[in-house]
């Protein structure tokens, strides 16, 4: 079989264990990669040959995985709204007769109608997302969750992070994807832009990275410079290479090694002014906008990113004072996501990035007595990007029969099905290998 | 102690074992401290930690970079720095370490409280109850102003219950999630029992006068864990600690702060039995700190603040800047700001970002302590490495790490070639670099 006609999508899809890449002539090279079709195909070919030479499936998978970390690969970004964001404020059901009864003090007003369901309106702070939705770039999940919802922050968040309602799983769902599809020497393939590793990206085998921003990964020591400094930085890698059978020691050494690799990968960004955004981002004390700004620059620079995790501005666990807490958090979050999308578009790389916005649960339909809401069940999710299908997944179930026995919104879409669709339709990977029970889940169409 | 069925470490108790004990139960040794502790033998050493006597703070008082005393009740970052100083200078390391454990266990963040005075008051509560009764601690925490604010205890009244504290009290503090210990109904009923706490607010003062108002308390009958009664906030606490699944949760969680692998069945059973007697900490800690798994078992990642406090303690360095707060944040542990009510994730301390935070912490210690290359003289790699190890007061390193460091020193010194000024100056540069590398090595990140 010839691989001269392999396309990016095929190369990536091949990792799914569905067999060898098929030929789909005429598929264009993704925009803005700066990589010619020819050079990409050449890489795929070289790797494909090594497969046949080695004659082992494992080699084949690793080879294709390396090809898939070329700058042509699709990138999945996840943005976490920590604390359980109130779905009934983000897309508030003004058209539901029970809304103002359940939320006498907290009912939102003044938003624009959600074009796909006229019972719902966008929170005024969400207007940038509403605008992107109008352009067909946002798929809305008005009530995403799972059966038998757990109202613990940590359990429910854990379920979302590991991609299963299983408290014992230790690897994140994107981490497991990288373990199979990723490379053994590319920490950037799984990047937490939150200053600490996001559990969604926790892997068992391959390296992943956490940074605050691409321009903030320098290492220096007082009283060390010149040749000695260069040798010292090299020695960080040597310390990371020290062998040990002790798990904690091994972890420390592995992270040391990954930090060394990451420093080399990010070296081009270390200079002042290396990142120039193509659009204006919102000003904020929170680093979310600058993290997205750095991410857009990294994507445009062709760094080998695959899965990226961030946390949105704000604290969404609004047991009290919900109205005053939610508006500023949503304002900065929505404006930042909007700027990020526009930045990607201006840089010509928007077709390579999809962004999933999620929270561990929504909040109770009936407000509590503290001007807030307690933990609920289904929440709101969004998928943003030029390649997002732009159609809502599941629908808002209403506040009558749509509530469960605890008075929480019932889920009309399942987060594991969303993950399965993203793995297959976006990353081109068989979800059954990543998401437990994927075979029984109906995949919503998320990618166009 | 020789309790039946409780394994006790019987191996030799020399300086390395004493040093490990000081890292796990404190913040590592000062110069000479591990040697002195080793002389007491295992029982004596554990006793010394559990019964440390009056606290003495050793070394000069802390100050900010302009030489002014710290203002932990008011100024940003001074809270973190103030506590770090106490970790560095205390003569009661286990008291301070357990205070840190309770801060993580009952994780309260000033992000939600917004008042350093209340945070420091809670910190004093953790310290005074650090080695006492867990039941008393839980009761005190339940009415602690910072906690009442953080988990909406003051927003919970009979007409408008707020479940936040009720849920976390059971899930995180006493029983654990997904063990079948409680139901959603129990959460709601416990919230009713906990109603009645209030506070006032005044411009310029903030939250004050936290008190219990009987009129705001739901005096009705509640059904919790299938038993009914006219429960109040204290009964809510007592129901949790007398729940049949509390002891197993408690000892497992406490153990995990000291030993990175779960206790074996016999140890777990012994810990539970001892704890159930009176819910006192000391008998439980006695078993944990004397257990073979602490001395023979695998190494453990040091929490970021322990890593930094330990390095400062090791060289007797005083606190001279409040940079420690943002450095702590970069390393993944800013005191008084745990990431959420579950505390810090002990299984994920180190990643590429927090590694850089730890690097910067070491860099900050070395600032102002560097060797001046102008005053340097030629020296060979082994000599330079020996000097760098002396700077840190001889930390134990594996042979492989030592070899990697020596290799670096040899290569870097060889770069000097035949250039005389380089031959003279490079030993200082290399020793400065070695001091950094030693302190961020996997050996020193773990204990």
Coordinates of C-alpha atoms in Angstrom, one line a residue, chain A residues 1-442:
Chain A
X1 CA 0.0 0.0 0.0
X2 CA 1.2 3.5 -0.9
X3 CA 1.0 6.2 1.7
X4 CA 1.8 9.0 -0.7
X5 CA -1.7 10.2 -0.6
X6 CA -2.1 10.0 3.1
X7 CA -3.7 13.0 4.7
X8 CA -3.4 14.4 8.1
X9 CA -6.8 13.1 9.1
X10 CA -5.9 9.6 7.8
X11 CA -2.6 9.5 9.5
X12 CA -4.2 10.4 12.8
X13 CA -7.1 8.1 12.3
X14 CA -4.8 5.2 11.7
X15 CA -3.7 5.3 15.3
X16 CA -7.2 4.2 16.3
X17 CA -6.2 0.7 15.4
X18 CA -8.6 0.5 12.6
X19 CA -6.0 -0.6 10.3
X20 CA -3.8 1.2 7.8
X21 CA -4.5 4.6 6.5
X22 CA -6.9 4.7 3.6
X23 CA -6.6 6.9 0.6
X24 CA -8.7 9.9 0.4
X25 CA -7.3 12.0 -2.4
X26 CA -8.0 15.7 -2.6
X27 CA -8.1 16.5 1.1
X28 CA -6.4 19.8 1.6
X29 CA -3.5 20.4 3.9
X30 CA -4.8 22.1 7.0
X31 CA -4.5 25.9 6.9
X32 CA -1.7 27.8 8.5
X33 CA 0.6 25.0 9.3
X34 CA 3.4 26.2 7.2
X35 CA 4.0 22.6 6.3
X36 CA 3.7 21.5 2.7
X37 CA 1.7 18.5 1.8
X38 CA 4.7 16.9 0.3
X39 CA 6.9 17.1 3.4
X40 CA 4.1 15.8 5.6
X41 CA 3.5 12.9 3.3
X42 CA 7.1 12.2 3.2
X43 CA 7.2 11.9 7.0
X44 CA 4.2 9.6 7.0
X45 CA 5.8 7.5 4.3
X46 CA 9.0 7.1 6.2
X47 CA 7.2 6.0 9.3
X48 CA 4.9 3.7 7.4
X49 CA 8.0 2.0 5.9
X50 CA 9.5 1.5 9.3
X51 CA 6.3 -0.2 10.2
X52 CA 6.5 -2.7 7.5
X53 CA 10.2 -3.1 8.1
X54 CA 9.6 -3.9 11.8
X55 CA 6.5 -5.8 11.1
X56 CA 5.1 -5.1 14.5
X57 CA 1.9 -3.3 15.2
X58 CA 3.4 -1.5 18.1
X59 CA 6.0 0.1 15.9
X60 CA 3.4 1.1 13.5
X61 CA 1.4 2.9 16.1
X62 CA 4.4 4.7 17.5
X63 CA 5.5 5.7 14.1
X64 CA 2.1 7.1 13.1
X65 CA 1.9 8.8 16.5
X66 CA 5.1 10.7 15.8
X67 CA 3.6 11.8 12.5
X68 CA 0.5 12.9 14.2
X69 CA 2.5 15.3 16.4
X70 CA 3.6 17.3 13.4
X71 CA 2.1 20.8 13.4
X72 CA -0.7 19.5 11.2
X73 CA -2.4 17.6 14.0
X74 CA -5.8 18.7 15.4
X75 CA -5.7 20.2 18.9
X76 CA -8.3 19.7 21.6
X77 CA -8.5 22.3 24.2
X78 CA -10.5 21.9 27.4
X79 CA -11.6 24.7 29.7
X80 CA -12.8 23.8 33.1
X81 CA -15.3 26.0 35.0
X82 CA -14.4 25.0 38.6
X83 CA -17.0 24.6 41.2
X84 CA -20.1 23.6 39.3
X85 CA -21.2 26.5 37.0
X86 CA -24.9 27.4 37.2
X87 CA -26.4 26.2 33.9
X88 CA -29.7 28.0 34.7
X89 CA -27.9 31.3 34.6
X90 CA -25.6 30.8 31.7
X91 CA -28.4 29.8 29.4
X92 CA -31.3 30.7 31.5
X93 CA -34.8 29.3 30.8
X94 CA -36.8 32.5 30.9
X95 CA -39.5 30.8 28.8
X96 CA -40.0 28.2 31.5
X97 CA -42.9 29.2 33.7
X98 CA -41.2 27.6 36.8
X99 CA -37.9 29.6 36.4
X100 CA -39.0 32.7 38.3
X101 CA -40.7 30.6 41.0
X102 CA -37.6 28.6 41.6
X103 CA -35.3 31.5 41.3
X104 CA -37.1 34.5 42.8
X105 CA -33.9 36.4 43.6
X106 CA -31.5 34.9 41.2
X107 CA -33.3 34.8 37.9
X108 CA -31.2 36.4 35.2
X109 CA -32.7 38.9 32.8
X110 CA -31.6 41.1 29.8
X111 CA -30.0 38.4 27.7
X112 CA -30.6 37.6 24.0
X113 CA -32.6 34.5 22.9
X114 CA -30.8 31.3 22.1
X115 CA -31.6 30.7 18.5
X116 CA -32.0 26.9 18.8
X117 CA -34.5 27.0 21.7
X118 CA -36.5 30.1 22.3
X119 CA -37.2 29.0 26.0
X120 CA -33.5 29.8 26.7
X121 CA -31.6 33.1 26.8
X122 CA -27.9 33.8 27.0
X123 CA -26.7 35.4 30.2
X124 CA -25.7 39.0 29.2
X125 CA -22.1 38.2 30.0
X126 CA -22.2 35.4 27.5
X127 CA -22.9 37.6 24.5
X128 CA -19.4 37.0 22.9
X129 CA -20.2 33.2 22.9
X130 CA -23.7 34.0 21.6
X131 CA -22.1 35.9 18.7
X132 CA -19.8 32.9 17.9
X133 CA -22.9 30.7 18.1
X134 CA -24.6 32.9 15.5
X135 CA -21.6 32.3 13.2
X136 CA -22.1 28.5 13.6
X137 CA -19.0 28.0 15.7
X138 CA -20.5 26.8 18.9
X139 CA -22.2 23.6 19.8
X140 CA -24.2 24.0 22.9
X141 CA -24.9 21.2 25.4
X142 CA -27.7 22.6 27.5
X143 CA -27.9 19.7 30.0
X144 CA -24.8 17.6 29.9
X145 CA -24.0 15.1 32.7
X146 CA -24.6 11.4 33.4
X147 CA -27.0 9.0 35.1
X148 CA -27.1 8.8 38.9
X149 CA -25.3 12.1 39.3
X150 CA -22.9 12.5 42.1
X151 CA -23.2 15.9 43.9
X152 CA -19.7 15.9 45.3
X153 CA -17.4 18.4 43.6
X154 CA -14.5 16.0 43.7
X155 CA -16.2 12.8 42.7
X156 CA -18.1 14.4 39.8
X157 CA -15.1 16.4 38.7
X158 CA -13.1 13.2 38.9
X159 CA -15.6 11.4 36.7
X160 CA -15.3 14.1 34.1
X161 CA -11.6 14.1 34.3
X162 CA -11.1 10.3 33.9
X163 CA -13.9 10.0 31.4
X164 CA -15.9 7.4 33.3
X165 CA -18.0 7.2 36.4
X166 CA -15.3 5.2 38.1
X167 CA -13.6 6.5 41.3
X168 CA -10.6 4.3 40.9
X169 CA -9.3 5.4 37.5
X170 CA -6.1 7.3 37.9
X171 CA -5.4 8.5 34.4
X172 CA -7.3 11.3 32.7
X173 CA -9.3 10.6 29.5
X174 CA -7.0 12.8 27.4
X175 CA -4.0 11.3 29.3
X176 CA -5.1 7.8 28.2
X177 CA -5.5 9.0 24.7
X178 CA -1.9 10.4 24.7
X179 CA -0.6 7.2 26.3
X180 CA -1.7 5.3 23.2
X181 CA -1.4 8.0 20.5
X182 CA 1.3 10.2 21.9
X183 CA 5.1 10.2 21.7
X184 CA 7.5 9.1 24.4
X185 CA 9.6 12.3 24.2
X186 CA 7.2 15.2 23.7
X187 CA 5.9 16.8 26.9
X188 CA 4.0 19.5 24.9
X189 CA 1.6 16.9 23.6
X190 CA -0.4 17.2 26.8
X191 CA -0.2 20.7 28.1
X192 CA -1.7 22.2 31.3
X193 CA -1.7 25.9 31.0
X194 CA -2.7 26.3 34.6
X195 CA 0.6 26.2 36.3
X196 CA -0.2 22.7 37.6
X197 CA -1.0 19.4 35.9
X198 CA -4.7 19.0 35.2
X199 CA -5.9 15.5 36.0
X200 CA -7.6 15.2 32.6
X201 CA -4.1 15.0 31.2
X202 CA -2.6 12.6 33.7
X203 CA -0.9 9.8 31.8
X204 CA 0.5 6.5 32.8
X205 CA 3.4 6.4 30.3
X206 CA 4.1 9.4 28.1
X207 CA 5.3 12.8 29.4
X208 CA 3.0 15.8 29.6
X209 CA 3.7 19.3 30.7
X210 CA 2.4 22.1 32.9
X211 CA 3.4 25.7 32.5
X212 CA 1.9 29.2 33.3
X213 CA 2.7 30.5 29.9
X214 CA 5.1 29.7 27.1
X215 CA 7.2 32.8 27.8
X216 CA 7.6 31.9 31.4
X217 CA 9.8 28.8 31.4
X218 CA 13.3 30.1 31.9
X219 CA 15.8 28.7 34.4
X220 CA 18.7 30.6 35.9
X221 CA 20.9 30.7 39.0
X222 CA 22.7 33.6 40.6
X223 CA 26.4 33.5 40.0
X224 CA 26.2 31.2 37.0
X225 CA 26.6 32.3 33.4
X226 CA 28.2 31.6 30.0
X227 CA 29.5 28.1 29.2
X228 CA 28.9 27.0 32.8
X229 CA 25.3 27.9 32.7
X230 CA 24.8 26.0 29.4
X231 CA 26.4 22.9 31.1
X232 CA 24.3 23.4 34.2
X233 CA 21.1 23.4 32.2
X234 CA 22.3 20.2 30.4
X235 CA 23.0 18.7 33.8
X236 CA 19.3 19.1 34.7
X237 CA 18.6 16.5 32.0
X238 CA 21.3 14.2 33.4
X239 CA 19.7 14.4 36.9
X240 CA 16.4 13.5 35.4
X241 CA 18.1 10.5 33.7
X242 CA 19.3 9.0 37.0
X243 CA 17.8 5.5 37.4
X244 CA 15.9 4.4 40.5
X245 CA 13.4 1.7 41.4
X246 CA 11.8 4.0 44.0
X247 CA 8.5 5.4 42.6
X248 CA 8.7 8.8 44.2
X249 CA 12.3 9.2 43.2
X250 CA 11.4 8.1 39.7
X251 CA 8.6 10.6 39.6
X252 CA 10.9 13.4 40.6
X253 CA 13.5 12.3 38.0
X254 CA 10.9 12.0 35.3
X255 CA 9.6 15.5 35.9
X256 CA 13.1 16.8 36.0
X257 CA 13.7 15.3 32.6
X258 CA 10.4 16.6 31.2
X259 CA 11.2 20.1 32.5
X260 CA 14.5 19.9 30.6
X261 CA 12.8 18.9 27.4
X262 CA 10.1 21.5 27.8
X263 CA 12.7 24.3 28.4
X264 CA 14.3 23.4 25.1
X265 CA 10.9 23.3 23.2
X266 CA 9.9 26.6 24.6
X267 CA 13.3 28.3 24.1
X268 CA 12.0 30.4 21.2
X269 CA 9.4 32.0 23.4
X270 CA 11.8 32.9 26.2
X271 CA 12.7 36.3 24.6
X272 CA 10.7 39.3 25.7
X273 CA 8.0 40.2 23.2
X274 CA 8.1 36.8 21.5
X275 CA 4.3 36.6 21.8
X276 CA 2.3 39.2 19.8
X277 CA -1.5 38.5 19.9
X278 CA -3.3 39.1 16.6
X279 CA -6.3 40.5 18.5
X280 CA -6.9 42.2 21.9
X281 CA -7.6 40.0 24.9
X282 CA -9.5 41.2 27.9
X283 CA -7.5 42.7 30.7
X284 CA -7.8 40.7 33.9
X285 CA -5.9 40.0 37.2
X286 CA -6.5 36.4 36.3
X287 CA -4.1 34.8 33.9
X288 CA -6.7 33.0 31.8
X289 CA -6.7 35.5 29.0
X290 CA -2.9 35.6 28.8
X291 CA -2.8 31.8 28.9
X292 CA -5.1 31.6 25.9
X293 CA -3.0 34.3 24.2
X294 CA 0.1 32.2 24.7
X295 CA -1.7 29.1 23.5
X296 CA -2.7 30.8 20.2
X297 CA 0.9 31.8 19.6
X298 CA 2.1 28.3 20.3
X299 CA -0.4 26.8 17.9
X300 CA 0.6 29.2 15.2
X301 CA 4.2 28.5 15.8
X302 CA 3.6 24.8 15.1
X303 CA 4.6 23.5 18.5
X304 CA 3.6 19.8 18.8
X305 CA 0.5 20.3 20.9
X306 CA -2.4 17.8 21.0
X307 CA -4.4 18.1 24.2
X308 CA -4.4 21.3 26.3
X309 CA -6.2 21.9 29.6
X310 CA -7.0 25.3 31.2
X311 CA -9.2 26.6 34.0
X312 CA -11.5 29.5 33.3
X313 CA -11.5 32.7 35.3
X314 CA -13.7 32.6 38.3
X315 CA -15.0 30.3 41.0
X316 CA -18.4 28.9 40.1
X317 CA -19.3 27.2 43.4
X318 CA -21.9 29.9 44.1
X319 CA -23.5 28.8 47.3
X320 CA -24.0 32.5 48.2
X321 CA -23.9 35.8 46.5
X322 CA -24.3 34.1 43.1
X323 CA -25.4 37.1 41.1
X324 CA -22.4 39.3 41.9
X325 CA -19.9 36.4 41.7
X326 CA -21.1 34.9 38.4
X327 CA -21.3 38.0 36.2
X328 CA -17.7 39.1 36.3
X329 CA -16.4 35.5 36.1
X330 CA -18.5 34.8 33.0
X331 CA -17.7 38.1 31.4
X332 CA -13.9 37.5 31.5
X333 CA -14.3 33.9 30.6
X334 CA -16.5 34.5 27.6
X335 CA -14.5 37.5 26.3
X336 CA -11.3 35.5 26.6
X337 CA -12.7 32.6 24.7
X338 CA -14.0 34.9 22.1
X339 CA -10.6 36.6 21.7
X340 CA -8.9 33.3 21.5
X341 CA -11.2 32.2 18.7
X342 CA -10.6 35.4 16.8
X343 CA -6.8 35.2 17.4
X344 CA -6.8 31.7 16.0
X345 CA -8.8 32.8 13.0
X346 CA -6.5 35.8 12.4
X347 CA -3.4 33.5 12.5
X348 CA -5.0 31.1 10.1
X349 CA -5.0 28.1 12.4
X350 CA -8.6 28.1 13.6
X351 CA -9.4 24.9 11.7
X352 CA -6.9 23.0 13.9
X353 CA -8.4 23.8 17.3
X354 CA -11.6 22.8 19.1
X355 CA -12.3 24.0 22.6
X356 CA -14.6 22.1 25.0
X357 CA -15.9 24.1 28.0
X358 CA -17.1 22.0 30.9
X359 CA -18.0 22.1 34.6
X360 CA -18.3 19.2 37.1
X361 CA -22.1 19.7 37.4
X362 CA -24.8 22.3 37.2
X363 CA -26.6 23.7 40.3
X364 CA -29.9 23.0 42.0
X365 CA -32.9 24.5 40.2
X366 CA -34.3 26.0 43.4
X367 CA -32.2 28.7 44.9
X368 CA -31.1 28.5 48.5
X369 CA -31.6 31.1 51.2
X370 CA -28.1 32.6 50.8
X371 CA -28.6 34.2 47.5
X372 CA -26.9 31.2 45.9
X373 CA -27.6 27.7 44.8
X374 CA -26.4 24.3 46.0
X375 CA -24.9 21.4 44.0
X376 CA -27.0 20.1 41.2
X377 CA -26.7 17.6 38.4
X378 CA -26.6 18.3 34.6
X379 CA -24.7 21.5 33.6
X380 CA -23.9 23.4 30.5
X381 CA -21.1 22.6 28.1
X382 CA -19.9 24.2 24.9
X383 CA -17.8 23.2 22.0
X384 CA -16.2 26.1 20.3
X385 CA -14.3 26.3 17.0
X386 CA -14.7 26.7 13.2
X387 CA -15.0 22.9 12.9
X388 CA -17.6 22.6 15.7
X389 CA -20.9 21.3 14.2
X390 CA -22.7 24.3 15.7
X391 CA -25.9 22.4 16.6
X392 CA -27.1 21.8 20.2
X393 CA -26.6 18.4 21.6
X394 CA -29.5 17.2 23.7
X395 CA -32.0 19.8 24.7
X396 CA -33.0 21.7 27.8
X397 CA -35.4 19.3 29.6
X398 CA -37.5 22.0 31.3
X399 CA -37.9 22.7 35.0
X400 CA -41.0 20.5 35.5
X401 CA -40.5 16.9 34.5
X402 CA -36.9 17.8 33.6
X403 CA -35.9 17.8 37.2
X404 CA -34.9 14.7 39.2
X405 CA -36.1 13.7 42.7
X406 CA -33.5 16.0 44.2
X407 CA -34.7 19.0 42.2
X408 CA -31.8 18.9 39.8
X409 CA -31.8 19.2 36.1
X410 CA -31.6 15.8 34.4
X411 CA -29.0 15.2 31.8
X412 CA -30.0 15.1 28.1
X413 CA -26.5 14.3 26.9
X414 CA -23.7 12.2 28.4
X415 CA -20.2 13.6 28.8
X416 CA -18.7 10.2 27.9
X417 CA -20.5 10.3 24.6
X418 CA -19.1 13.8 24.0
X419 CA -15.6 12.5 24.7
X420 CA -16.2 9.6 22.4
X421 CA -17.3 11.9 19.6
X422 CA -14.3 14.2 20.1
X423 CA -11.9 11.3 20.1
X424 CA -13.4 9.8 16.9
X425 CA -14.6 12.8 14.9
X426 CA -11.8 15.2 15.9
X427 CA -8.8 13.2 17.0
X428 CA -9.6 10.3 14.7
X429 CA -9.2 7.7 17.4
X430 CA -11.3 4.7 18.4
X431 CA -13.1 5.8 21.6
X432 CA -13.5 2.3 22.7
X433 CA -9.9 2.2 23.6
X434 CA -10.1 5.2 25.8
X435 CA -13.6 5.6 27.3
X436 CA -14.9 2.6 29.3
X437 CA -18.3 1.5 27.9
X438 CA -17.9 3.6 24.8
X439 CA -19.6 0.9 22.7
X440 CA -22.9 1.6 24.3
X441 CA -22.8 5.3 23.9
X442 CA -24.5 7.1 21.0

